[in-house]
Amino acid sequence: MHNGLAFLDAPSPNFDERALPVTMIVLHYTGMESGEAALARLRDPEAKVSAHYMVEEDGTIHRLVPEDKRAWHAGRSHWRGIKDVNSASVGIEIVNPGHEHGYRPFPAEQMGALIPLVAEIKERYGITRGNVVGHSDVAPARKQDPGELFNWHALARLRLALPRPTRNLMDPGWPDAGFIMALERFGYDVTDETAAVTAFQRRFRPEMIDGEIDMECRCLLLALLLPKPQGDD
């Protein structure tokens, strides 16, 4: 038990040693037909994937890899200058069929278990709001999870993730190249520019994900780059 959180231990052999201190939390969806199938894969030595925790739709939390070890969840990824995201992060898999198997909203029981788990990890390592990210944020060209149906708002309201800015929005009028530079400054890998814009929208403007830079995207990104983004009240 951590602060009242109960875990089921389901050790995975898929880990190695960390090379960096923990400064991030990366949220994923499992993207498989069932939680059972995902748990089996995360513990399969052949699959070579794992996470520190997996949260079932009913709120059950499985603990797979000790936090002081490097779980294998992020793959090739990059965030705010960190390329070995696995070494610098705690990875949490959230059971959901994902875009390939019938993507659906994340149930209240699941969010109710995830939120205190994120809060506890964030506090223990002193992780900033801007470093609680989705897999699509750190690997925009490859990943879409946890996706546009994930309730980032619920985390942001509790200061567990950055909010979608809603106040003092101003259009900086950047040309597209300026937006891409600002997106890189914010933390994204912009090697594939359209993928980076799409990942930004999936996270901060989920109702319209078209990969096109527009005024609303510029306003949101500028607000996020300011010292204290306001929103999600």
Protein backbone atom coordinates (compact mmCIF):
# COMPACT_ATOMS: atom_id res chain seq x y z
CA MET A 1 0.00 0.00 0.00
CA HIS A 2 1.20 3.52 -0.85
CA ASN A 3 -0.94 6.19 0.83
CA GLY A 4 -3.98 3.96 0.72
CA LEU A 5 -3.39 2.69 -2.84
CA ALA A 6 -3.58 -1.09 -3.12
CA PHE A 7 -1.49 -2.92 -5.71
CA LEU A 8 -1.55 -6.43 -7.08
CA ASP A 9 2.02 -7.54 -7.68
CA ALA A 10 2.49 -8.98 -11.18
CA PRO A 11 6.27 -8.91 -11.68
CA SER A 12 7.59 -8.49 -15.22
CA PRO A 13 11.11 -9.65 -16.16
CA ASN A 14 11.34 -6.84 -18.74
CA PHE A 15 13.49 -4.14 -17.16
CA ASP A 16 17.06 -3.00 -16.71
CA GLU A 17 18.95 -0.30 -14.79
CA ARG A 18 18.08 3.40 -15.00
CA ALA A 19 20.70 5.79 -16.36
CA LEU A 20 18.86 8.98 -15.32
CA PRO A 21 16.87 10.27 -12.34
CA VAL A 22 13.07 10.10 -12.60
CA THR A 23 11.69 13.41 -13.91
CA MET A 24 8.65 12.26 -15.95
CA ILE A 25 5.48 10.19 -15.90
CA VAL A 26 4.39 8.72 -19.25
CA LEU A 27 0.78 7.57 -19.67
CA HIS A 28 -0.13 4.91 -22.24
CA TYR A 29 -3.15 2.90 -23.23
CA THR A 30 -2.65 -0.84 -23.61
CA GLY A 31 -4.22 -0.95 -27.10
CA MET A 32 -5.18 -4.62 -26.78
CA GLU A 33 -8.51 -6.42 -26.73
CA SER A 34 -8.45 -7.08 -22.97
CA GLY A 35 -6.60 -6.20 -19.80
CA GLU A 36 -5.72 -9.86 -19.41
CA ALA A 37 -4.02 -9.97 -22.81
CA ALA A 38 -2.15 -6.73 -22.04
CA LEU A 39 -0.94 -8.01 -18.67
CA ALA A 40 0.32 -11.22 -20.30
CA ARG A 41 2.21 -9.25 -22.95
CA LEU A 42 3.76 -6.85 -20.42
CA ARG A 43 5.12 -9.89 -18.55
CA ASP A 44 6.24 -11.91 -21.58
CA PRO A 45 10.06 -12.02 -21.84
CA GLU A 46 9.75 -12.43 -25.63
CA ALA A 47 7.70 -9.22 -26.01
CA LYS A 48 10.41 -7.06 -24.40
CA VAL A 49 7.85 -4.48 -23.24
CA SER A 50 6.75 -3.51 -19.75
CA ALA A 51 5.60 -0.63 -17.58
CA HIS A 52 5.82 0.11 -13.89
CA TYR A 53 2.04 -0.06 -13.41
CA MET A 54 -1.07 -1.14 -15.29
CA VAL A 55 -4.48 0.23 -14.32
CA GLU A 56 -7.53 -1.92 -15.18
CA GLU A 57 -10.89 -0.48 -16.20
CA ASP A 58 -12.29 -1.40 -12.76
CA GLY A 59 -9.46 0.51 -11.04
CA THR A 60 -7.29 -2.49 -10.10
CA ILE A 61 -3.60 -1.49 -10.19
CA HIS A 62 -0.97 -4.08 -11.11
CA ARG A 63 2.62 -3.36 -10.15
CA LEU A 64 4.95 -4.85 -12.76
CA VAL A 65 8.41 -3.27 -12.41
CA PRO A 66 9.94 -1.62 -9.32
CA GLU A 67 10.17 2.16 -9.76
CA ASP A 68 13.94 2.16 -9.25
CA LYS A 69 14.31 0.05 -12.42
CA ARG A 70 13.96 1.10 -16.07
CA ALA A 71 10.79 -0.38 -17.57
CA TRP A 72 10.48 -0.68 -21.35
CA HIS A 73 7.39 1.33 -22.25
CA ALA A 74 8.29 4.42 -24.28
CA GLY A 75 10.44 2.99 -27.09
CA ARG A 76 12.16 5.53 -29.36
CA SER A 77 11.03 8.77 -27.82
CA HIS A 78 12.07 12.30 -26.90
CA TRP A 79 10.81 14.97 -24.53
CA ARG A 80 12.40 18.26 -23.51
CA GLY A 81 15.86 17.13 -24.58
CA ILE A 82 15.64 13.67 -22.97
CA LYS A 83 16.10 10.86 -25.49
CA ASP A 84 16.23 7.95 -23.02
CA VAL A 85 12.68 8.56 -21.79
CA ASN A 86 12.51 5.07 -20.24
CA SER A 87 15.40 5.91 -17.93
CA ALA A 88 13.82 9.20 -16.82
CA SER A 89 10.19 8.13 -16.40
CA VAL A 90 7.66 6.03 -14.57
CA GLY A 91 5.42 4.34 -17.16
CA ILE A 92 1.74 3.68 -16.51
CA GLU A 93 -0.32 1.50 -18.89
CA ILE A 94 -4.07 2.22 -18.79
CA VAL A 95 -6.26 -0.63 -20.02
CA ASN A 96 -8.18 0.51 -23.12
CA PRO A 97 -8.62 -1.25 -26.48
CA GLY A 98 -7.14 1.77 -28.25
CA HIS A 99 -7.72 3.08 -31.75
CA GLU A 100 -7.32 -0.37 -33.34
CA HIS A 101 -9.72 -2.40 -31.19
CA GLY A 102 -12.66 -0.11 -30.38
CA TYR A 103 -11.32 3.00 -28.64
CA ARG A 104 -13.62 4.15 -25.85
CA PRO A 105 -13.69 6.61 -22.95
CA PHE A 106 -11.80 5.69 -19.78
CA PRO A 107 -14.25 4.70 -17.01
CA ALA A 108 -14.61 6.70 -13.79
CA GLU A 109 -13.30 3.78 -11.67
CA GLN A 110 -10.16 3.66 -13.78
CA MET A 111 -9.54 7.41 -13.55
CA GLY A 112 -10.31 7.22 -9.82
CA ALA A 113 -7.38 4.83 -9.35
CA LEU A 114 -5.05 6.52 -11.84
CA ILE A 115 -5.33 10.02 -10.35
CA PRO A 116 -4.02 9.19 -6.84
CA LEU A 117 -1.32 6.99 -8.40
CA VAL A 118 -0.09 9.86 -10.59
CA ALA A 119 -0.36 12.30 -7.66
CA GLU A 120 1.72 10.08 -5.41
CA ILE A 121 4.47 9.46 -7.98
CA LYS A 122 4.54 13.13 -9.04
CA GLU A 123 4.95 14.29 -5.46
CA ARG A 124 7.54 11.69 -4.52
CA TYR A 125 9.91 12.67 -7.35
CA GLY A 126 8.99 16.37 -7.54
CA ILE A 127 7.88 15.96 -11.18
CA THR A 128 6.61 19.15 -12.86
CA ARG A 129 3.15 19.33 -14.47
CA GLY A 130 4.76 19.73 -17.88
CA ASN A 131 6.50 16.36 -17.52
CA VAL A 132 3.30 14.35 -17.01
CA VAL A 133 2.81 13.37 -20.63
CA GLY A 134 1.19 10.91 -22.99
CA HIS A 135 3.02 8.37 -25.14
CA SER A 136 1.95 10.41 -28.20
CA ASP A 137 3.69 13.48 -26.74
CA VAL A 138 7.06 11.71 -26.50
CA ALA A 139 6.72 9.68 -29.74
CA PRO A 140 4.44 11.74 -32.00
CA ALA A 141 5.41 10.03 -35.25
CA ARG A 142 4.65 6.56 -33.87
CA LYS A 143 1.98 6.76 -31.18
CA GLN A 144 -1.51 8.14 -30.52
CA ASP A 145 -2.03 6.98 -26.93
CA PRO A 146 -3.59 7.60 -24.49
CA GLY A 147 -5.48 9.58 -27.14
CA GLU A 148 -8.14 12.23 -27.52
CA LEU A 149 -10.68 10.51 -25.23
CA PHE A 150 -8.31 10.49 -22.26
CA ASN A 151 -9.47 12.87 -19.52
CA TRP A 152 -6.42 15.14 -19.17
CA HIS A 153 -8.82 17.74 -17.77
CA ALA A 154 -9.33 15.64 -14.61
CA LEU A 155 -5.55 15.59 -14.00
CA ALA A 156 -5.03 19.25 -14.90
CA ARG A 157 -7.72 20.44 -12.47
CA LEU A 158 -5.71 18.83 -9.67
CA ARG A 159 -2.45 20.33 -10.99
CA LEU A 160 -1.23 16.88 -12.03
CA ALA A 161 -0.79 17.86 -15.69
CA LEU A 162 -0.77 21.07 -17.73
CA PRO A 163 -4.21 22.55 -18.41
CA ARG A 164 -5.70 23.39 -21.75
CA PRO A 165 -5.29 27.18 -21.60
CA THR A 166 -8.58 29.09 -21.53
CA ARG A 167 -7.64 32.58 -20.33
CA ASN A 168 -5.65 35.50 -21.71
CA LEU A 169 -5.39 33.79 -25.09
CA MET A 170 -3.55 35.88 -27.68
CA ASP A 171 -2.45 34.99 -31.19
CA PRO A 172 1.31 35.56 -31.46
CA GLY A 173 0.94 35.52 -35.25
CA TRP A 174 3.86 33.14 -35.75
CA PRO A 175 4.44 31.82 -39.26
CA ASP A 176 4.26 28.01 -39.39
CA ALA A 177 8.04 27.70 -38.97
CA GLY A 178 7.80 29.86 -35.85
CA PHE A 179 5.06 27.62 -34.43
CA ILE A 180 7.25 24.55 -35.03
CA MET A 181 10.18 26.23 -33.25
CA ALA A 182 7.91 27.06 -30.31
CA LEU A 183 6.58 23.49 -30.26
CA GLU A 184 10.15 22.19 -30.06
CA ARG A 185 10.89 24.64 -27.26
CA PHE A 186 7.83 23.35 -25.41
CA GLY A 187 9.25 19.81 -25.59
CA TYR A 188 8.09 17.97 -28.70
CA ASP A 189 10.28 16.16 -31.20
CA VAL A 190 9.45 18.09 -34.39
CA THR A 191 11.38 15.91 -36.85
CA ASP A 192 8.00 15.00 -38.39
CA GLU A 193 6.30 18.39 -38.20
CA THR A 194 2.76 17.24 -39.02
CA ALA A 195 3.00 14.42 -36.47
CA ALA A 196 4.17 16.88 -33.80
CA VAL A 197 1.29 19.29 -34.55
CA THR A 198 -1.17 16.36 -34.49
CA ALA A 199 0.15 15.15 -31.11
CA PHE A 200 -0.13 18.67 -29.70
CA GLN A 201 -3.76 18.87 -30.88
CA ARG A 202 -4.58 15.40 -29.55
CA ARG A 203 -3.45 16.58 -26.14
CA PHE A 204 -4.57 20.21 -26.01
CA ARG A 205 -7.41 20.43 -28.60
CA PRO A 206 -8.84 16.94 -28.90
CA GLU A 207 -12.07 17.97 -30.63
CA MET A 208 -10.23 18.85 -33.85
CA ILE A 209 -7.12 16.89 -34.77
CA ASP A 210 -6.15 17.77 -38.33
CA GLY A 211 -2.39 18.39 -38.16
CA GLU A 212 -2.94 21.94 -39.47
CA ILE A 213 -1.45 24.94 -37.65
CA ASP A 214 -4.16 27.54 -37.06
CA MET A 215 -4.85 30.52 -34.84
CA GLU A 216 -6.25 28.42 -31.99
CA CYS A 217 -3.14 26.21 -31.95
CA ARG A 218 -0.90 29.30 -31.84
CA CYS A 219 -2.93 30.81 -28.96
CA LEU A 220 -2.82 27.56 -26.96
CA LEU A 221 0.90 27.03 -27.45
CA LEU A 222 1.81 30.61 -26.55
CA ALA A 223 -0.23 30.34 -23.33
CA LEU A 224 1.46 27.03 -22.47
CA LEU A 225 4.90 28.60 -22.89
CA LEU A 226 4.07 31.35 -20.39
CA PRO A 227 5.14 30.75 -16.78
CA LYS A 228 1.69 29.86 -15.40
CA PRO A 229 -0.78 28.51 -17.97
CA GLN A 230 -4.36 29.26 -16.88
CA GLY A 231 -7.27 26.97 -17.62
CA ASP A 232 -9.13 23.74 -16.88
CA ASP A 233 -10.94 25.34 -13.95
